[in-house]
Amino acid sequence: MQSESEFLAAYDPRAYPAVAVTVDVVALTIRDGRLCVLLVERGEQPLAGRRALPGGFVRKEETLDQAAMRELGEETGLRPGEGELTRVHLEQLRSYGDPHRDPRMRVFTVAYLAFAPSLPDPRAGSDAAAASWVPVDEARDLAFDHDAILADGLERARAKLEYTPLATAFAGTEFTISELRQIYAAVWGEELHAGNFHRKVLSVPGFVESTGETTARGGERGGPRAKLYRAGDARLLHPALLRPTREEGVR
Amino acid sequence: MQSESEFLAAYDPRAYPAVAVTVDVVALTIRDGRLCVLLVERGEQPLAGRRALPGGFVRKEETLDQAAMRELGEETGLRPGEGELTRVHLEQLRSYGDPHRDPRMRVFTVAYLAFAPSLPDPRAGSDAAAASWVPVDEARDLAFDHDAILADGLERARAKLEYTPLATAFAGTEFTISELRQIYAAVWGEELHAGNFHRKVLSVPGFVESTGETTARGGERGGPRAKLYRAGDARLLHPALLRPTREEGVR
DNA sequence: GCAATAGTGTCTATGAGACAATATCAC
DNA sequence: GTGATATTGTCTCATAGACACTATTGC
């Protein structure tokens, strides 16, 4: 069996070419109605000065999920399991391993996708000195293959809003239907009909549940007080909220 | 920046703990109306005699996709790009990297999912001596974490049939609507209403296109000749074919 | 009062699914 | 002829989306 004999050859670490495994995180949040991604500025060669996704080596005795959560915590200055980071949604995106995606050596990376509510500017942590939230449409020319990773993450995020309640991961613990609609609009990049969206969200079992409260005051430019909701217990939306204007998948 | 300094430390391969990266393939096909997965029998320690997903090391100068296609070709005895292997659908599933998932060393694996039309028994290739197609409900107690990988692959496959035309990857180049329905039934594990399925498939633009031909003769137990179709040019099904009896995602 | 927004009502087109009906074939 | 299967027809219900309408609030 081919795989078995290869495994055995690897028993001596020095007999095998050096490879490394990292995690990179596409961390998304909504700021000022815009979808933003967490980027760091590289301080060292190669590609010094270029922006990149936060990431780093997977450590010994650490799972991939743990490594991703640790990196996210380091770059945001927040500690996993503390405060708002407990509400961050984190899921594996996919892996990238083209032979020369890193010029120094063979580096495989496992990309993660994170949905975060609006977090403070990532200045608190020491490691986060060069980290910042950047609107996704301004996040170009990233280091390595991070443009492609970001694009994959965005597509995944847009698709996930359709059939999961993960949009609530971008909101605070309590939110109005309008806030939820603005999250969808920011991620999908298109406005949604307020009335239909409102009725539809409430018609999906388990998507949101009412708190019984309303906002303290109406909107900035007038309007009634909105009812407040929190995330429900649904794992999947049924029926789904499909994106409006998308070409048919014919090509 | 944490990740950068770690990268630099890795410049000396010997300074870094040995890790390995493999690909494992969840290759699915339909045989005799049952969904089957390609398994190999391990001939060497550890876990000798246990069944496992086919897989092996990613080689130098090889992309992950190429490694997965190579492994699949080795185990099926077919050569990538030749014959029926050109029609195999292959996509990345996800990665697994728990610290002790392999008892010998730190091994990260990138799992792939393959949809194949009914292939000959994998005896032709020398490497494939111990490989065989096993009905998925009999594929238990696999080596390492392959039970979990298989479960993830099955869930992905079932979901993909809903919104992509990939069911056609299990069929021959020409097929009847009934054959397509039996593929759905095998993957989803439930019967589908013939009349409604038939009308629905034809109503999705680009799912299938008529060849103008019919089968040479009717069914084994009677019935008219069925029209033949081939895969259309759709990448996504719109509207989707949703699975019938699934609990709502509440929990 | 005026403008903006929350929330609801109505209407239409489309799709899902239950069920029935018809046509064609193997035997 | 008999039974099985392919294919089409009909009916009902749920949903998406367009649009209109009312109520409530900030200014």
Coordinates of C-alpha atoms (C1' of nucleotides) in Angstrom, one line a residue:
Chain A
M1 CA 0.0 0.0 0.0
Q2 CA 1.5 3.2 -1.2
S3 CA 0.4 5.4 1.6
E4 CA 1.6 3.1 4.3
S5 CA 5.1 2.7 3.0
E6 CA 5.3 6.5 2.7
F7 CA 4.2 6.9 6.2
L8 CA 7.0 4.6 7.4
A9 CA 9.6 6.5 5.5
A10 CA 8.5 9.6 7.4
Y11 CA 9.4 8.0 10.7
D12 CA 12.7 9.7 10.5
P13 CA 11.8 13.4 10.4
R14 CA 15.1 14.4 8.8
A15 CA 14.5 12.0 6.0
Y16 CA 11.6 14.1 4.9
P17 CA 11.5 17.5 3.3
A18 CA 10.5 20.2 5.7
V19 CA 6.9 21.3 5.5
A20 CA 5.0 23.6 7.8
V21 CA 1.3 24.0 8.6
T22 CA -0.2 27.3 9.5
V23 CA -3.7 28.7 10.1
D24 CA -4.9 31.9 8.6
V25 CA -8.1 33.6 9.7
V26 CA -10.6 35.5 7.6
A27 CA -12.2 37.4 10.4
L28 CA -15.2 39.4 9.3
T29 CA -17.3 42.1 11.1
I30 CA -19.6 44.9 10.2
R31 CA -18.4 48.4 10.9
D32 CA -20.4 51.5 9.9
G33 CA -22.6 49.3 7.7
R34 CA -19.6 48.0 5.8
L35 CA -18.3 44.5 5.8
C36 CA -14.7 44.5 7.1
V37 CA -11.9 42.0 7.4
L38 CA -9.1 41.9 9.9
L39 CA -5.7 42.4 8.3
V40 CA -2.2 42.7 9.7
E41 CA 0.7 44.5 8.1
R42 CA 3.7 42.4 7.6
G43 CA 6.8 43.8 9.3
E44 CA 9.4 41.4 8.0
Q45 CA 10.6 39.9 4.8
P46 CA 9.4 38.6 2.5
L47 CA 6.6 40.9 1.5
A48 CA 7.3 43.4 4.3
G49 CA 4.7 46.1 4.4
R50 CA 2.2 44.1 2.6
R51 CA -1.1 43.4 4.3
A52 CA -2.0 39.8 5.1
L53 CA -4.6 37.8 6.9
P54 CA -3.7 37.1 10.5
G55 CA -2.2 33.7 11.0
G56 CA 0.7 31.6 12.2
F57 CA 2.0 28.2 13.0
V58 CA -0.1 25.4 14.5
R59 CA 1.7 24.6 17.7
K60 CA 2.4 21.2 19.2
E61 CA -0.6 19.7 21.1
E62 CA -2.9 22.2 19.6
T63 CA -5.9 21.4 17.3
L64 CA -6.5 23.4 14.2
D65 CA -9.6 25.0 15.8
Q66 CA -7.6 26.0 18.8
A67 CA -4.8 27.5 16.7
A68 CA -7.3 29.6 14.8
M69 CA -8.9 30.8 17.9
R70 CA -5.6 31.6 19.4
E71 CA -4.5 33.6 16.4
L72 CA -7.7 35.5 16.3
G73 CA -7.3 36.3 20.0
E74 CA -3.8 37.5 19.5
E75 CA -4.6 39.8 16.7
T76 CA -7.7 41.3 18.2
G77 CA -6.1 41.7 21.6
L78 CA -9.0 39.7 23.1
R79 CA -8.6 36.4 24.8
P80 CA -10.6 33.4 23.6
G81 CA -13.3 32.5 26.0
E82 CA -13.4 36.0 27.4
G83 CA -15.9 38.7 26.7
E84 CA -17.0 39.1 23.2
L85 CA -14.7 36.5 21.8
T86 CA -17.0 33.9 23.3
R87 CA -19.6 35.0 20.8
V88 CA -17.4 34.7 17.8
H89 CA -18.4 32.1 15.2
L90 CA -15.3 30.3 13.9
E91 CA -15.4 27.6 11.2
Q92 CA -12.9 26.0 9.0
L93 CA -12.9 27.4 5.4
R94 CA -10.5 25.2 3.4
S95 CA -6.8 24.5 2.9
Y96 CA -4.3 25.9 0.5
G97 CA -1.0 24.1 -0.3
D98 CA 0.3 25.1 -3.7
P99 CA 4.0 24.3 -3.7
H100 CA 5.3 27.8 -3.9
R101 CA 2.6 29.8 -2.3
D102 CA 5.2 30.8 0.3
P103 CA 8.6 31.6 -1.2
R104 CA 10.6 30.2 1.7
M105 CA 9.4 26.7 2.1
R106 CA 6.5 24.4 1.6
V107 CA 3.7 25.9 3.8
F108 CA 0.3 24.4 4.0
T109 CA -2.3 26.6 5.5
V110 CA -5.7 25.8 6.9
A111 CA -7.9 28.9 6.5
Y112 CA -10.6 29.7 9.0
L113 CA -13.6 32.0 8.7
A114 CA -14.7 34.0 11.7
F115 CA -17.9 36.1 12.1
A116 CA -17.5 38.7 14.9
P117 CA -19.8 41.4 16.3
S118 CA -18.3 44.9 16.1
L119 CA -15.1 44.7 18.1
P120 CA -12.9 47.5 19.4
D121 CA -10.0 48.5 17.3
P122 CA -7.3 45.8 17.7
R123 CA -4.8 47.9 19.6
A124 CA -5.1 46.5 23.0
G125 CA -3.0 43.4 22.5
S126 CA 0.7 43.7 22.0
D127 CA 0.7 41.4 19.0
A128 CA -2.0 43.4 17.4
A129 CA 0.0 46.5 16.9
A130 CA -0.3 46.4 13.1
A131 CA -3.8 44.9 12.9
S132 CA -6.8 46.7 11.7
W133 CA -10.3 46.3 10.2
V134 CA -10.4 47.0 6.5
P135 CA -13.5 47.2 4.3
V136 CA -13.4 44.1 2.1
D137 CA -13.6 46.1 -1.1
E138 CA -10.4 47.9 -0.1
A139 CA -8.6 44.7 0.8
R140 CA -6.6 44.0 -2.3
D141 CA -3.0 43.0 -3.0
L142 CA -2.6 40.9 0.1
A143 CA 0.5 38.8 0.7
F144 CA 0.9 35.3 -0.6
D145 CA -2.4 33.8 -1.8
H146 CA -4.5 35.7 0.7
D147 CA -6.5 37.5 -2.0
A148 CA -7.9 34.1 -3.0
I149 CA -8.4 33.0 0.5
L150 CA -10.3 36.2 1.3
A151 CA -12.4 35.7 -1.8
D152 CA -13.3 32.2 -0.8
G153 CA -14.2 33.4 2.7
L154 CA -16.5 36.0 1.4
E155 CA -18.3 33.6 -0.9
R156 CA -18.7 31.2 2.0
A157 CA -20.0 34.0 4.3
R158 CA -22.5 35.1 1.7
A159 CA -23.7 31.6 1.1
K160 CA -24.0 30.9 4.8
L161 CA -26.2 33.8 5.5
E162 CA -28.7 32.2 3.2
Y163 CA -29.3 29.0 5.0
T164 CA -28.0 29.6 8.5
P165 CA -28.7 32.1 11.2
L166 CA -25.1 33.2 11.4
A167 CA -26.0 36.8 10.5
T168 CA -26.8 37.1 14.2
A169 CA -23.1 36.5 14.9
F170 CA -22.4 39.9 13.5
A171 CA -25.0 41.5 15.8
G172 CA -25.0 42.3 19.5
T173 CA -26.9 40.0 21.8
E174 CA -30.0 42.0 21.2
F175 CA -30.8 43.6 17.9
T176 CA -33.7 44.9 15.8
I177 CA -34.9 43.4 12.5
S178 CA -33.6 46.5 10.8
E179 CA -30.1 45.9 12.1
L180 CA -30.3 42.3 11.0
R181 CA -31.3 43.5 7.5
Q182 CA -28.4 45.9 7.4
I183 CA -26.1 43.1 8.1
Y184 CA -27.5 41.1 5.2
A185 CA -27.2 44.1 3.0
A186 CA -23.6 44.7 4.0
V187 CA -22.5 41.1 3.4
W188 CA -24.5 40.6 0.2
G189 CA -23.7 44.1 -1.1
E190 CA -27.3 44.9 -2.0
E191 CA -30.3 46.5 -0.3
L192 CA -33.2 44.3 0.8
H193 CA -36.9 45.2 0.9
A194 CA -37.6 46.2 4.5
G195 CA -41.1 44.9 4.7
N196 CA -40.6 41.6 3.0
F197 CA -37.4 40.9 5.0
H198 CA -39.1 41.7 8.2
R199 CA -42.0 39.3 7.6
K200 CA -39.7 36.6 6.3
V201 CA -37.3 36.7 9.2
L202 CA -40.1 36.3 11.7
S203 CA -41.6 33.5 9.7
V204 CA -38.5 31.3 9.9
P205 CA -38.8 29.1 13.1
G206 CA -36.0 29.6 15.5
F207 CA -34.2 32.3 13.6
V208 CA -34.9 35.1 16.2
E209 CA -36.9 35.3 19.4
S210 CA -38.4 38.3 20.9
T211 CA -37.1 39.9 24.0
G212 CA -40.3 41.7 24.7
E213 CA -38.4 44.9 24.8
T214 CA -38.1 47.7 22.3
T215 CA -35.3 50.2 21.6
A216 CA -35.2 53.2 23.9
R217 CA -35.9 55.6 21.2
G218 CA -36.7 55.6 17.5
G219 CA -34.3 55.9 14.6
E220 CA -31.9 58.8 14.2
R221 CA -34.2 60.4 11.6
G222 CA -37.5 59.4 13.1
G223 CA -39.6 56.4 13.1
P224 CA -41.2 54.2 15.8
R225 CA -39.3 52.2 18.3
A226 CA -38.3 48.8 17.0
K227 CA -38.8 45.6 18.9
L228 CA -35.7 43.8 20.1
Y229 CA -34.8 40.2 19.3
R230 CA -32.1 37.8 20.2
A231 CA -30.7 34.8 18.3
G232 CA -33.0 31.8 18.3
D233 CA -32.1 28.2 18.6
A234 CA -32.2 27.3 14.9
R235 CA -29.1 25.8 13.3
L236 CA -30.4 26.0 9.8
L237 CA -32.9 28.4 8.3
H238 CA -36.0 26.7 6.8
P239 CA -37.1 28.1 4.6
A240 CA -33.8 29.8 3.6
L241 CA -33.3 33.4 2.8
L242 CA -32.1 33.3 -0.8
R243 CA -30.1 36.1 -2.3
P244 CA -32.2 38.1 -4.7
T245 CA -30.3 39.1 -7.8
R246 CA -28.0 36.3 -8.7
E247 CA -27.5 34.9 -12.1
E248 CA -28.6 31.4 -12.6
G249 CA -25.7 29.0 -12.2
V250 CA -25.5 28.3 -15.9
R251 CA -22.2 28.6 -17.6
Chain B
M1 CA 4.1 40.1 14.5
Q2 CA 3.8 36.7 16.0
S3 CA 3.3 34.8 12.8
E4 CA 6.3 36.4 11.1
S5 CA 8.8 35.5 13.8
E6 CA 7.5 32.0 13.9
F7 CA 8.0 31.7 10.2
L8 CA 11.6 32.8 10.5
A9 CA 12.2 30.3 13.2
A10 CA 11.1 27.6 10.7
Y11 CA 13.8 28.5 8.2
D12 CA 15.9 25.7 9.6
P13 CA 13.8 22.7 9.0
R14 CA 15.6 20.7 11.7
A15 CA 14.7 23.3 14.3
Y16 CA 11.0 22.5 13.9
P17 CA 9.1 19.5 15.0
A18 CA 8.4 17.1 12.2
V19 CA 5.0 17.3 10.7
A20 CA 3.5 15.6 7.6
V21 CA 0.7 16.5 5.3
T22 CA -1.3 13.8 3.6
V23 CA -4.5 13.7 1.4
D24 CA -7.2 11.2 2.0
V25 CA -10.0 10.7 -0.4
V26 CA -13.7 9.9 0.2
A27 CA -14.5 8.4 -3.2
L28 CA -18.1 7.6 -3.6
T29 CA -20.0 5.7 -6.3
I30 CA -23.3 3.9 -6.8
R31 CA -23.2 0.1 -7.2
D32 CA -26.3 -2.0 -7.4
G33 CA -28.3 1.0 -6.1
R34 CA -26.2 1.4 -3.0
L35 CA -23.9 4.2 -2.2
C36 CA -20.4 2.9 -1.8
V37 CA -17.0 4.2 -0.7
L38 CA -13.6 3.2 -1.8
L39 CA -11.6 1.7 1.1
V40 CA -8.2 0.1 1.4
E41 CA -7.1 -2.5 3.9
R42 CA -4.0 -1.5 5.8
G43 CA -1.2 -4.0 5.5
E44 CA 1.2 -2.5 8.0
Q45 CA 1.4 -1.3 11.5
P46 CA -0.2 0.5 13.1
L47 CA -3.7 -0.6 12.6
A48 CA -2.8 -3.4 10.2
G49 CA -5.8 -5.1 8.8
R50 CA -8.1 -2.1 9.5
R51 CA -9.8 -0.5 6.7
A52 CA -9.0 3.1 5.8
L53 CA -9.7 5.8 3.2
P54 CA -7.1 5.8 0.4
G55 CA -4.5 8.5 0.8
G56 CA -0.9 9.3 1.2
F57 CA 1.7 12.0 1.4
V58 CA 1.6 15.1 -0.7
R59 CA 4.7 15.1 -2.8
K60 CA 7.1 17.9 -3.5
E61 CA 6.0 20.2 -6.4
E62 CA 2.5 18.7 -6.2
T63 CA -0.7 20.7 -5.4
L64 CA -3.2 19.3 -3.0
D65 CA -5.7 18.7 -5.9
Q66 CA -3.0 16.9 -7.8
A67 CA -2.1 14.7 -4.9
A68 CA -5.7 13.7 -4.4
M69 CA -6.2 12.9 -8.0
R70 CA -3.0 10.8 -8.0
E71 CA -4.1 8.9 -4.9
L72 CA -7.5 8.2 -6.4
G73 CA -5.9 7.0 -9.6
E74 CA -3.5 4.7 -7.8
E75 CA -6.2 3.0 -5.8
T76 CA -8.7 2.6 -8.6
G77 CA -6.0 1.4 -11.0
L78 CA -7.0 4.1 -13.4
R79 CA -4.9 6.9 -14.5
P80 CA -6.0 10.5 -14.1
G81 CA -7.0 12.1 -17.3
E82 CA -7.6 8.7 -18.9
G83 CA -10.9 7.1 -19.5
E84 CA -13.5 7.4 -16.9
L85 CA -11.3 9.1 -14.4
T86 CA -11.7 12.3 -16.5
R87 CA -15.3 12.4 -15.5
V88 CA -14.7 12.1 -11.8
H89 CA -15.7 15.1 -9.8
L90 CA -13.1 15.9 -7.1
E91 CA -13.4 18.6 -4.5
Q92 CA -11.7 19.5 -1.3
L93 CA -13.7 18.4 1.8
R94 CA -11.9 19.8 4.8
S95 CA -8.7 19.3 6.9
Y96 CA -8.1 17.3 10.0
G97 CA -5.2 17.9 12.3
D98 CA -5.8 16.8 15.9
P99 CA -2.5 16.3 17.6
H100 CA -2.7 12.5 18.0
R101 CA -4.9 11.5 15.2
D102 CA -2.0 9.5 13.9
P103 CA 0.0 7.7 16.7
R104 CA 3.3 8.0 15.0
M105 CA 3.7 11.7 14.4
R106 CA 1.8 14.9 13.8
V107 CA 0.0 14.3 10.5
F108 CA -2.3 16.8 9.0
T109 CA -4.6 15.5 6.3
V110 CA -6.6 17.3 3.7
A111 CA -9.6 15.2 2.9
Y112 CA -11.1 15.2 -0.6
L113 CA -14.5 14.1 -1.8
A114 CA -14.9 12.3 -5.1
F115 CA -18.0 11.4 -7.1
A116 CA -17.4 8.7 -9.6
P117 CA -19.6 6.8 -12.0
S118 CA -19.6 3.0 -11.5
L119 CA -16.0 1.9 -11.9
P120 CA -14.6 -1.5 -12.4
D121 CA -13.4 -3.3 -9.3
P122 CA -10.1 -1.7 -8.3
R123 CA -7.9 -4.7 -9.1
A124 CA -6.2 -3.6 -12.2
G125 CA -3.6 -1.4 -10.6
S126 CA -0.8 -2.9 -8.5
D127 CA -1.3 -0.5 -5.7
A128 CA -4.9 -1.2 -5.6
A129 CA -4.6 -4.8 -4.5
A130 CA -6.4 -4.3 -1.2
A131 CA -8.9 -1.7 -2.3
S132 CA -12.6 -2.3 -2.7
W133 CA -15.9 -0.5 -2.9
V134 CA -17.9 -0.9 0.3
P135 CA -21.5 0.2 1.0
V136 CA -21.3 3.2 3.2
D137 CA -23.5 1.7 5.9
E138 CA -21.0 -1.2 6.2
A139 CA -18.0 1.1 6.4
R140 CA -17.4 1.4 10.1
D141 CA -14.4 1.1 12.5
L142 CA -12.1 2.7 10.0
A143 CA -8.5 3.5 10.9
F144 CA -7.5 6.8 12.5
D145 CA -10.3 9.4 12.3
H146 CA -11.5 8.1 9.0
D147 CA -15.0 7.4 10.4
A148 CA -15.4 11.1 11.0
I149 CA -14.0 12.0 7.7
L150 CA -16.3 9.7 5.9
A151 CA -19.3 11.1 7.9
D152 CA -18.4 14.6 6.9
G153 CA -18.0 13.5 3.3
L154 CA -21.4 11.9 3.2
E155 CA -23.0 14.9 4.7
R156 CA -21.3 17.1 2.1
A157 CA -22.4 14.8 -0.7
R158 CA -26.0 14.7 0.4
A159 CA -26.1 18.5 0.6
K160 CA -24.4 19.0 -2.7
L161 CA -27.1 16.9 -4.5
E162 CA -29.6 19.5 -3.4
Y163 CA -28.2 22.5 -5.1
T164 CA -25.7 21.3 -7.7
P165 CA -26.1 18.9 -10.6
L166 CA -23.4 16.6 -9.3
A167 CA -25.7 13.6 -9.1
T168 CA -24.9 13.3 -12.8
A169 CA -21.3 12.6 -11.9
F170 CA -22.5 9.3 -10.5
A171 CA -24.2 8.4 -13.8
G172 CA -22.9 7.5 -17.2
T173 CA -22.7 10.0 -20.0
E174 CA -26.3 9.2 -20.9
F175 CA -28.9 8.4 -18.3
T176 CA -32.6 8.3 -17.8
I177 CA -34.5 10.3 -15.3
S178 CA -35.2 7.1 -13.4
E179 CA -31.6 6.4 -13.1
L180 CA -31.0 9.9 -11.8
R181 CA -33.7 9.4 -9.3
Q182 CA -32.2 6.2 -8.1
I183 CA -28.9 8.0 -7.5
Y184 CA -30.7 10.6 -5.4
A185 CA -32.4 7.8 -3.5
A186 CA -29.2 6.0 -2.9
V187 CA -27.3 9.0 -1.6
W188 CA -30.2 10.4 0.5
G189 CA -31.3 7.0 1.7
E190 CA -35.0 7.5 0.9
E191 CA -37.3 6.9 -2.0
L192 CA -38.5 9.8 -4.1
H193 CA -41.8 10.3 -5.8
A194 CA -41.2 9.3 -9.4
G195 CA -43.6 11.7 -11.0
N196 CA -42.8 14.8 -9.1
F197 CA -39.0 14.1 -9.4
H198 CA -39.3 13.7 -13.1
R199 CA -41.1 17.0 -13.7
K200 CA -38.9 18.8 -11.3
V201 CA -35.6 17.7 -12.9
L202 CA -36.8 18.8 -16.3
S203 CA -38.0 22.2 -14.9
V204 CA -34.5 23.2 -13.6
P205 CA -32.7 25.0 -16.4
G206 CA -29.4 23.4 -17.4
F207 CA -29.7 20.4 -15.2
V208 CA -30.1 17.8 -18.0
E209 CA -30.5 18.1 -21.7
S210 CA -32.2 15.6 -23.9
T211 CA -30.2 13.4 -26.3
G212 CA -33.3 12.8 -28.4
E213 CA -32.7 9.1 -28.0
T214 CA -34.4 6.5 -25.8
T215 CA -33.3 3.4 -24.1
A216 CA -33.2 0.4 -26.5
R217 CA -35.8 -1.4 -24.5
G218 CA -38.1 -0.9 -21.6
G219 CA -37.4 -1.8 -18.0
E220 CA -36.7 -5.3 -16.7
R221 CA -40.2 -5.8 -15.5
G222 CA -41.9 -3.9 -18.3
G223 CA -42.7 -0.3 -18.9
P224 CA -42.0 2.1 -21.8
R225 CA -38.6 3.0 -23.1
A226 CA -37.3 6.0 -21.2
K227 CA -35.8 9.1 -22.8
L228 CA -32.1 9.6 -22.5
Y229 CA -30.4 12.7 -21.1
R230 CA -26.9 13.9 -20.5
A231 CA -25.7 16.5 -18.0
G232 CA -26.5 20.1 -18.8
D233 CA -24.4 23.1 -18.4
A234 CA -25.7 24.3 -15.0
R235 CA -23.3 24.7 -12.2
L236 CA -26.0 25.3 -9.6
L237 CA -29.6 24.1 -9.5
H238 CA -32.2 26.8 -9.4
P239 CA -34.5 26.0 -7.9
A240 CA -32.8 23.5 -5.7
L241 CA -34.0 19.9 -5.1
L242 CA -34.4 19.9 -1.4
R243 CA -34.4 16.7 0.7
P244 CA -37.8 15.8 1.7
T245 CA -38.0 14.5 5.3
R246 CA -35.5 16.4 7.3
E247 CA -36.0 17.7 10.7
E248 CA -35.9 21.4 11.0
G249 CA -32.5 22.6 12.1
V250 CA -33.6 23.5 15.5
R251 CA -31.7 22.3 18.4
Chain C
dG1 C1' -46.5 69.2 10.7
dC2 C1' -43.0 66.5 8.0
dA3 C1' -40.0 62.9 7.0
dA4 C1' -38.4 58.6 8.1
dT5 C1' -39.0 54.1 9.7
dA6 C1' -41.4 49.8 11.9
dG7 C1' -44.6 46.7 11.0
dT8 C1' -48.7 44.7 8.5
dG9 C1' -51.9 43.6 4.6
dT10 C1' -52.7 42.2 -0.1
dC11 C1' -52.0 40.3 -4.4
dT12 C1' -49.6 37.4 -7.8
dA13 C1' -46.5 34.1 -9.7
dT14 C1' -44.0 30.1 -8.8
dG15 C1' -42.7 25.8 -6.9
dA16 C1' -43.5 21.5 -3.9
dG17 C1' -46.0 17.7 -3.2
dA18 C1' -50.1 14.6 -3.2
dC19 C1' -52.6 12.1 -6.3
dA20 C1' -54.5 10.6 -10.6
dA21 C1' -54.4 9.4 -15.4
dT22 C1' -52.5 7.8 -19.7
dA23 C1' -49.2 5.5 -22.6
dT24 C1' -45.9 1.9 -23.6
dC25 C1' -43.3 -1.9 -22.8
dA26 C1' -41.7 -7.1 -21.0
dC27 C1' -43.4 -11.2 -20.3
Chain D
dG1 C1' -53.7 -9.8 -21.2
dT2 C1' -51.2 -8.3 -16.9
dG3 C1' -48.2 -5.7 -14.4
dA4 C1' -44.7 -2.4 -14.2
dT5 C1' -42.8 1.8 -15.5
dA6 C1' -42.4 6.5 -18.0
dT7 C1' -44.5 10.6 -18.5
dT8 C1' -48.0 14.1 -18.0
dG9 C1' -52.0 16.4 -15.7
dT10 C1' -54.4 18.4 -11.8
dC11 C1' -55.1 20.3 -7.5
dT12 C1' -53.7 22.4 -3.1
dC13 C1' -50.7 24.8 -0.2
dA14 C1' -46.5 27.5 1.0
dT15 C1' -43.5 31.0 -0.2
dA16 C1' -41.1 35.1 -2.7
dG17 C1' -41.6 39.5 -4.0
dA18 C1' -44.0 43.7 -5.5
dC19 C1' -46.6 47.1 -3.6
dA20 C1' -49.6 49.6 -0.5
dC21 C1' -50.9 51.0 3.9
dT22 C1' -50.9 52.3 8.9
dA23 C1' -48.7 53.6 13.1
dT24 C1' -45.1 55.8 15.7
dT25 C1' -41.3 58.6 16.4
dG26 C1' -37.5 62.6 15.9
dC27 C1' -37.1 67.0 14.5

